[in-house]
PDB file of C-alpha atoms in Angstrom:
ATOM      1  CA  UNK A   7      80.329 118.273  96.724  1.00 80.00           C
ATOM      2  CA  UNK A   8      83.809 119.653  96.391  1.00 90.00           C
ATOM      3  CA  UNK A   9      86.892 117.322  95.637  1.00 92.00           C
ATOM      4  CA  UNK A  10      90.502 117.493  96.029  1.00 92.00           C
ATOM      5  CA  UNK A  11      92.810 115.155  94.144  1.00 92.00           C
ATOM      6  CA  UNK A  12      95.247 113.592  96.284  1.00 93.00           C
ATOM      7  CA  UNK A  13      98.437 111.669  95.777  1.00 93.00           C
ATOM      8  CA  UNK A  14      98.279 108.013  97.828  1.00 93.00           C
ATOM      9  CA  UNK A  15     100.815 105.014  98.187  1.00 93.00           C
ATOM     10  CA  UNK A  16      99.622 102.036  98.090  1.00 92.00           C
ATOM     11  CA  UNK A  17     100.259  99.840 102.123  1.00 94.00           C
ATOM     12  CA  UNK A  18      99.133  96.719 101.318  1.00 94.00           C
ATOM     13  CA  UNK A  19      96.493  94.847 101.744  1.00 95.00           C
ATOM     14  CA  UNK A  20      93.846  94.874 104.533  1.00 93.00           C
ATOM     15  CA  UNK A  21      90.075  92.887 104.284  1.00 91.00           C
ATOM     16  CA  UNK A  22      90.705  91.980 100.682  1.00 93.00           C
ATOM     17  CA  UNK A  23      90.999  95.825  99.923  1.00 94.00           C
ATOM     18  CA  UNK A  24      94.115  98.092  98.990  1.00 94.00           C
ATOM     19  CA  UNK A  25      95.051 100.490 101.245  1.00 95.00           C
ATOM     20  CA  UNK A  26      96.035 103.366 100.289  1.00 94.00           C
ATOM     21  CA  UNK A  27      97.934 106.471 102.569  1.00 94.00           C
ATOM     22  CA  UNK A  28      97.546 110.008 101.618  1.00 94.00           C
ATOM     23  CA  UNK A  29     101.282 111.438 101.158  1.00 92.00           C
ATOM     24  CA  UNK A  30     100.058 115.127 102.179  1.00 83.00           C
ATOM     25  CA  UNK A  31     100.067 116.572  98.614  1.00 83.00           C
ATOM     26  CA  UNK A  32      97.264 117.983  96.861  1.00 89.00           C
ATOM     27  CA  UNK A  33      96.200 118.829  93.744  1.00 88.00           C
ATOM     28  CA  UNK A  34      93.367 120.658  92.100  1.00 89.00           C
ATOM     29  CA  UNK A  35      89.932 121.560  93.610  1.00 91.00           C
ATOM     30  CA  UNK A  36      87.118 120.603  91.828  1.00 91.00           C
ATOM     31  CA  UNK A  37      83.372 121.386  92.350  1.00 93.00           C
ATOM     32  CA  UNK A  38      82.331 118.041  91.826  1.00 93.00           C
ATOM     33  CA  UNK A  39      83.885 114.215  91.127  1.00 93.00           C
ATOM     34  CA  UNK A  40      81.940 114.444  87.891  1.00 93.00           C
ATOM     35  CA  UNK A  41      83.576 117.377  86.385  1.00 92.00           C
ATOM     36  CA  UNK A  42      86.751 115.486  86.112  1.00 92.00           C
ATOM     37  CA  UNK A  43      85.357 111.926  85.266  1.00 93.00           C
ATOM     38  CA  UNK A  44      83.236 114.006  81.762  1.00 93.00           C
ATOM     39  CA  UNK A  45      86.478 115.884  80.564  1.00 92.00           C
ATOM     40  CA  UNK A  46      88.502 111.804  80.949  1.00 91.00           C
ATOM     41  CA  UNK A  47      85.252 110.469  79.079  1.00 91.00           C
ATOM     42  CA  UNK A  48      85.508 113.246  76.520  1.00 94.00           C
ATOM     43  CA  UNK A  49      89.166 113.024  75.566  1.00 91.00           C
ATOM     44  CA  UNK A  50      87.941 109.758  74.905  1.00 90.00           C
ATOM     45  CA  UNK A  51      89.989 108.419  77.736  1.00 87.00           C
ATOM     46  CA  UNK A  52      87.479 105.830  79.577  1.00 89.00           C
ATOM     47  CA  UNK A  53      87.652 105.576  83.238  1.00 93.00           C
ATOM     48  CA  UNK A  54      86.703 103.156  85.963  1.00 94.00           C
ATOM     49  CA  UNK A  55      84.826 103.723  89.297  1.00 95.00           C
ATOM     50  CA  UNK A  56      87.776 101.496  91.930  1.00 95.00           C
ATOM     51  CA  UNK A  57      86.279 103.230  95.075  1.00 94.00           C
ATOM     52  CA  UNK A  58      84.655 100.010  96.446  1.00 95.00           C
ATOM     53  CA  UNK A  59      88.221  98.461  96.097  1.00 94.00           C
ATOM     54  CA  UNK A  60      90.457 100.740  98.063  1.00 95.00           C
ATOM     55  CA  UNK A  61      90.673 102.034 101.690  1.00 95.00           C
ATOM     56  CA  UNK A  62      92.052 105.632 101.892  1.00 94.00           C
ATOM     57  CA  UNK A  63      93.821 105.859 105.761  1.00 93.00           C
ATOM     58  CA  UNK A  64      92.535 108.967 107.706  1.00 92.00           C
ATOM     59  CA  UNK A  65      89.790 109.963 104.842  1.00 91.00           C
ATOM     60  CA  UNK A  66      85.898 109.372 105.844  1.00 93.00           C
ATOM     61  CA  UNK A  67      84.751 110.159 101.859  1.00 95.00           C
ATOM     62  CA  UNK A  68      86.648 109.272  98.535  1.00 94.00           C
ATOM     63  CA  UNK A  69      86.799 108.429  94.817  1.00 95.00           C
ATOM     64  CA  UNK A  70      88.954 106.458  93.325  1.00 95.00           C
ATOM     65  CA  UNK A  71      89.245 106.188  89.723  1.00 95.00           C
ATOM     66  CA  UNK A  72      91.252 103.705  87.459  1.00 93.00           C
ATOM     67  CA  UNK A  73      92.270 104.098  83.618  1.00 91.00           C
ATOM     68  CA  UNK A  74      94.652 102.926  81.106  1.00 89.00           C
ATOM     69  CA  UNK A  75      97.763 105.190  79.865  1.00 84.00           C
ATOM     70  CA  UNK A  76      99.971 103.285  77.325  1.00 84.00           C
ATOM     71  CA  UNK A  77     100.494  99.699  78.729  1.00 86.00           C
ATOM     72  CA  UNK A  78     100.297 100.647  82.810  1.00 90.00           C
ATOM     73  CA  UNK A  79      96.914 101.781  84.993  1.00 88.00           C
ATOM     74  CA  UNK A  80      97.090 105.093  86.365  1.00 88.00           C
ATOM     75  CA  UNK A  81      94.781 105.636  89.662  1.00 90.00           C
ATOM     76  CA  UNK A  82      93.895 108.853  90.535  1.00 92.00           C
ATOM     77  CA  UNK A  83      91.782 109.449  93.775  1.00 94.00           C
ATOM     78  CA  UNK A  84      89.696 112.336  95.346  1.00 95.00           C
ATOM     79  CA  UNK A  85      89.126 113.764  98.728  1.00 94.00           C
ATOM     80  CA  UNK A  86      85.248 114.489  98.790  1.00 93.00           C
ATOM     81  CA  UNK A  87      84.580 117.877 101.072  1.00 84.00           C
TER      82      UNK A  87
END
């Protein structure tokens, strides 16, 4: 399944999840979720699955991905098509 990356704010908090709203920019297309989460685990950069954690507003189907950069967590979240 084709992804898009997506940039999100964060809205708060709603049903003990984060909710998160699209800000209308996009990034690359990938064919697959995957393809992004092996080149992270190659560079030896270790990621973690957040999806069950966060609501995306206005999105039926997303991945959300967590991982450490220096001393700060960097989320980065896909679209699924």
């Amino acid at each position: 399944m084709p992804a898009n990356e997506i940039k999100v704010t964060s809205a708060g908090v709603v049903a003990g999840k984060e909710l998160l709203i699209p800000t209308g920019e996009q990034g690359p297309t990938l064919p697959h979720v995957q393809d992004w989460v092996t080149s992270r685990l190659k560079a030896k950069s270790p990621v973690k699955d957040v999806s069950a954690a966060v609501l995306v507003k206005g999105i039926k189907q997303w991945a959300a991905y967590e991982e450490k950069a220096g001393g700060r967590k960097i989320r980065t979240v896909f679209k699924i098509t």
